[in-house]
PDB file of C-alpha atoms in Angstrom:
ATOM      1  CA  MET A   1       0.000   0.000   0.000  1.00 52.00           C
ATOM      2  CA  THR A   2       2.830   2.435   0.674  1.00 56.00           C
ATOM      3  CA  GLN A   3       4.213   2.045  -2.823  1.00 59.00           C
ATOM      4  CA  SER A   4       0.907   2.794  -4.489  1.00 58.00           C
ATOM      5  CA  ALA A   5       0.314   5.862  -2.286  1.00 59.00           C
ATOM      6  CA  HIS A   6       3.562   7.490  -3.427  1.00 59.00           C
ATOM      7  CA  ALA A   7       3.518   6.273  -7.023  1.00 62.00           C
ATOM      8  CA  GLY A   8       2.529   9.670  -8.497  1.00 63.00           C
ATOM      9  CA  TRP A   9       5.191  11.673  -6.638  1.00 62.00           C
ATOM     10  CA  PRO A  10       8.578  12.381  -8.194  1.00 62.00           C
ATOM     11  CA  GLN A  11      11.335  10.523  -6.401  1.00 66.00           C
ATOM     12  CA  ARG A  12      13.616  13.525  -6.160  1.00 70.00           C
ATOM     13  CA  GLN A  13      13.842  16.970  -7.715  1.00 66.00           C
ATOM     14  CA  ARG A  14      16.761  17.239 -10.123  1.00 72.00           C
ATOM     15  CA  GLY A  15      18.385  20.166 -11.920  1.00 76.00           C
ATOM     16  CA  LEU A  16      18.240  23.918 -11.400  1.00 77.00           C
ATOM     17  CA  THR A  17      15.185  26.046 -10.942  1.00 86.00           C
ATOM     18  CA  ILE A  18      14.662  29.152 -13.064  1.00 88.00           C
ATOM     19  CA  TRP A  19      16.245  31.223 -10.267  1.00 89.00           C
ATOM     20  CA  GLY A  20      19.256  28.938 -10.198  1.00 87.00           C
ATOM     21  CA  TRP A  21      19.712  29.306 -13.950  1.00 90.00           C
ATOM     22  CA  MET A  22      19.362  33.083 -13.716  1.00 93.00           C
ATOM     23  CA  TYR A  23      22.058  33.177 -11.027  1.00 94.00           C
ATOM     24  CA  VAL A  24      24.450  30.997 -13.055  1.00 93.00           C
ATOM     25  CA  LEU A  25      23.875  32.936 -16.291  1.00 96.00           C
ATOM     26  CA  GLY A  26      24.158  36.293 -14.491  1.00 95.00           C
ATOM     27  CA  THR A  27      27.461  35.275 -12.907  1.00 97.00           C
ATOM     28  CA  LEU A  28      28.848  34.010 -16.214  1.00 97.00           C
ATOM     29  CA  GLY A  29      27.658  37.195 -17.933  1.00 96.00           C
ATOM     30  CA  MET A  30      29.466  39.396 -15.401  1.00 95.00           C
ATOM     31  CA  ILE A  31      32.682  37.391 -15.779  1.00 97.00           C
ATOM     32  CA  LEU A  32      32.407  37.650 -19.560  1.00 97.00           C
ATOM     33  CA  LEU A  33      31.792  41.420 -19.384  1.00 95.00           C
ATOM     34  CA  VAL A  34      34.861  41.958 -17.178  1.00 96.00           C
ATOM     35  CA  LEU A  35      36.989  39.851 -19.536  1.00 97.00           C
ATOM     36  CA  ILE A  36      35.750  41.743 -22.601  1.00 96.00           C
ATOM     37  CA  LYS A  37      36.719  45.039 -20.944  1.00 96.00           C
ATOM     38  CA  ALA A  38      40.024  43.884 -19.369  1.00 96.00           C
ATOM     39  CA  VAL A  39      41.654  41.870 -22.165  1.00 96.00           C
ATOM     40  CA  PRO A  40      42.308  44.839 -24.533  1.00 95.00           C
ATOM     41  CA  ILE A  41      43.778  46.848 -21.641  1.00 95.00           C
ATOM     42  CA  TYR A  42      46.207  44.057 -20.778  1.00 95.00           C
ATOM     43  CA  MET A  43      47.086  43.591 -24.455  1.00 95.00           C
ATOM     44  CA  ASN A  44      48.024  47.298 -24.567  1.00 95.00           C
ATOM     45  CA  TYR A  45      50.084  46.825 -21.394  1.00 96.00           C
ATOM     46  CA  TYR A  46      52.049  43.945 -22.933  1.00 95.00           C
ATOM     47  CA  ASP A  47      52.627  46.003 -26.101  1.00 94.00           C
ATOM     48  CA  ILE A  48      54.004  48.857 -23.979  1.00 95.00           C
ATOM     49  CA  LYS A  49      56.168  46.455 -21.998  1.00 95.00           C
ATOM     50  CA  SER A  50      57.546  44.834 -25.155  1.00 95.00           C
ATOM     51  CA  THR A  51      58.232  48.249 -26.726  1.00 94.00           C
ATOM     52  CA  LEU A  52      60.279  49.333 -23.716  1.00 94.00           C
ATOM     53  CA  ALA A  53      62.079  45.967 -23.789  1.00 94.00           C
ATOM     54  CA  TRP A  54      62.818  46.584 -27.479  1.00 94.00           C
ATOM     55  CA  ALA A  55      64.207  50.031 -26.622  1.00 92.00           C
ATOM     56  CA  SER A  56      66.462  48.507 -23.972  1.00 90.00           C
ATOM     57  CA  SER A  57      67.926  46.199 -26.626  1.00 91.00           C
ATOM     58  CA  GLN A  58      68.951  49.206 -28.766  1.00 88.00           C
ATOM     59  CA  PRO A  59      72.337  50.353 -27.390  1.00 84.00           C
ATOM     60  CA  GLU A  60      72.473  53.355 -29.751  1.00 87.00           C
ATOM     61  CA  LEU A  61      69.518  54.866 -27.875  1.00 87.00           C
ATOM     62  CA  ALA A  62      71.678  55.194 -24.744  1.00 83.00           C
ATOM     63  CA  LYS A  63      73.312  58.268 -26.254  1.00 85.00           C
ATOM     64  CA  ALA A  64      70.198  59.662 -27.976  1.00 87.00           C
ATOM     65  CA  SER A  65      68.258  62.605 -26.610  1.00 89.00           C
ATOM     66  CA  GLY A  66      65.124  62.057 -24.562  1.00 89.00           C
ATOM     67  CA  ALA A  67      62.953  63.495 -27.344  1.00 92.00           C
ATOM     68  CA  GLU A  68      64.527  61.141 -29.905  1.00 93.00           C
ATOM     69  CA  ILE A  69      63.897  58.122 -27.667  1.00 92.00           C
ATOM     70  CA  GLN A  70      60.288  59.186 -27.107  1.00 93.00           C
ATOM     71  CA  SER A  71      59.825  59.687 -30.849  1.00 94.00           C
ATOM     72  CA  ARG A  72      61.146  56.193 -31.650  1.00 93.00           C
ATOM     73  CA  ILE A  73      58.938  54.704 -28.944  1.00 93.00           C
ATOM     74  CA  GLN A  74      55.909  56.590 -30.319  1.00 94.00           C
ATOM     75  CA  ARG A  75      56.518  55.054 -33.755  1.00 94.00           C
ATOM     76  CA  ARG A  76      56.479  51.593 -32.166  1.00 93.00           C
ATOM     77  CA  PHE A  77      53.304  52.483 -30.248  1.00 92.00           C
ATOM     78  CA  ASP A  78      51.646  53.617 -33.487  1.00 92.00           C
ATOM     79  CA  SER A  79      52.510  50.390 -35.299  1.00 91.00           C
ATOM     80  CA  GLY A  80      51.347  48.334 -32.298  1.00 86.00           C
ATOM     81  CA  TYR A  81      48.054  50.239 -31.878  1.00 89.00           C
ATOM     82  CA  VAL A  82      48.863  51.304 -28.314  1.00 90.00           C
ATOM     83  CA  THR A  83      46.074  53.671 -27.273  1.00 87.00           C
ATOM     84  CA  ASN A  84      46.503  54.142 -23.524  1.00 87.00           C
ATOM     85  CA  ILE A  85      49.635  56.317 -23.583  1.00 92.00           C
ATOM     86  CA  LYS A  86      51.796  58.348 -25.941  1.00 92.00           C
ATOM     87  CA  GLY A  87      55.556  58.298 -26.425  1.00 91.00           C
ATOM     88  CA  ARG A  88      55.870  61.592 -24.561  1.00 93.00           C
ATOM     89  CA  ASP A  89      54.432  59.882 -21.450  1.00 93.00           C
ATOM     90  CA  VAL A  90      57.578  57.751 -21.210  1.00 94.00           C
ATOM     91  CA  LYS A  91      60.019  59.319 -18.769  1.00 95.00           C
ATOM     92  CA  VAL A  92      63.649  59.175 -19.897  1.00 93.00           C
ATOM     93  CA  ARG A  93      66.251  59.544 -17.175  1.00 92.00           C
ATOM     94  CA  ARG A  94      70.029  59.495 -17.358  1.00 90.00           C
ATOM     95  CA  VAL A  95      71.578  56.852 -15.148  1.00 88.00           C
ATOM     96  CA  LYS A  96      75.102  55.568 -14.812  1.00 87.00           C
ATOM     97  CA  ASN A  97      76.144  53.968 -18.094  1.00 83.00           C
ATOM     98  CA  GLY A  98      72.856  54.442 -19.943  1.00 85.00           C
ATOM     99  CA  ARG A  99      69.238  55.547 -19.703  1.00 90.00           C
ATOM    100  CA  GLU A 100      66.238  54.441 -17.712  1.00 92.00           C
ATOM    101  CA  LEU A 101      62.811  54.445 -19.333  1.00 94.00           C
ATOM    102  CA  SER A 102      59.732  54.363 -17.151  1.00 95.00           C
ATOM    103  CA  VAL A 103      56.037  54.814 -17.628  1.00 96.00           C
ATOM    104  CA  ASP A 104      53.441  54.878 -14.877  1.00 96.00           C
ATOM    105  CA  TYR A 105      49.834  55.073 -16.011  1.00 96.00           C
ATOM    106  CA  ASP A 106      46.282  54.292 -14.943  1.00 96.00           C
ATOM    107  CA  VAL A 107      43.342  53.096 -17.003  1.00 96.00           C
ATOM    108  CA  LYS A 108      39.755  53.552 -15.870  1.00 96.00           C
ATOM    109  CA  GLU A 109      37.343  51.450 -17.918  1.00 95.00           C
ATOM    110  CA  PRO A 110      33.600  51.969 -17.342  1.00 95.00           C
ATOM    111  CA  LEU A 111      31.782  48.696 -16.695  1.00 92.00           C
ATOM    112  CA  PHE A 112      28.172  49.850 -16.302  1.00 88.00           C
ATOM    113  CA  TYR A 113      26.351  52.725 -14.600  1.00 91.00           C
ATOM    114  CA  ASN A 114      28.776  54.164 -12.029  1.00 93.00           C
ATOM    115  CA  ILE A 115      30.912  51.023 -11.702  1.00 94.00           C
ATOM    116  CA  SER A 116      34.327  51.043 -13.362  1.00 96.00           C
ATOM    117  CA  LEU A 117      37.381  48.829 -13.571  1.00 96.00           C
ATOM    118  CA  PHE A 118      40.612  50.547 -12.521  1.00 97.00           C
ATOM    119  CA  PHE A 119      44.041  49.346 -13.646  1.00 97.00           C
ATOM    120  CA  ASP A 120      47.377  50.728 -12.426  1.00 97.00           C
ATOM    121  CA  PHE A 121      50.504  49.924 -14.463  1.00 96.00           C
ATOM    122  CA  ASN A 122      54.197  50.682 -14.007  1.00 96.00           C
ATOM    123  CA  VAL A 123      56.844  49.607 -16.532  1.00 95.00           C
ATOM    124  CA  VAL A 124      60.570  50.271 -16.147  1.00 95.00           C
ATOM    125  CA  SER A 125      63.332  49.407 -18.600  1.00 93.00           C
ATOM    126  CA  ARG A 126      67.011  50.289 -18.837  1.00 92.00           C
ATOM    127  CA  ILE A 127      69.088  51.028 -21.917  1.00 88.00           C
ATOM    128  CA  GLN A 128      72.663  49.950 -21.323  1.00 86.00           C
ATOM    129  CA  ALA A 129      75.282  52.017 -23.140  1.00 80.00           C
ATOM    130  CA  PRO A 130      77.722  49.979 -25.229  1.00 78.00           C
ATOM    131  CA  ASP A 131      81.166  49.526 -23.734  1.00 72.00           C
ATOM    132  CA  ASP A 132      83.676  51.655 -25.645  1.00 60.00           C
ATOM    133  CA  GLU A 133      87.022  49.920 -25.780  1.00 45.00           C
TER     134      GLU A 133
END
């Protein structure tokens, strides 16, 4: 008799409710939105970092003027589609036996309404002067 009394009932509820699905899809949507906004910013950062690394591998730039170094860096930024900074934002400083290049910049990317993503970057590179013998 007990089996026939419970025959019409489901044994156990399985799966997600509509609210569960909305939570999962909302969470995945937020993660996707943050990735869509953050990936181009980090790609720009790696382009800037690689440009300064390129400059540090150019020993002839150790004796160039600051404006010349910034101009050469700007050309690399233009060909790499760097949009967050300009060549003039790169600080060129004389150091013992070469130059030090540094750039410190922030990126504020609106997410939605009054919520934004904030990124803080600092890249430093050194141009070593060639040894004159």
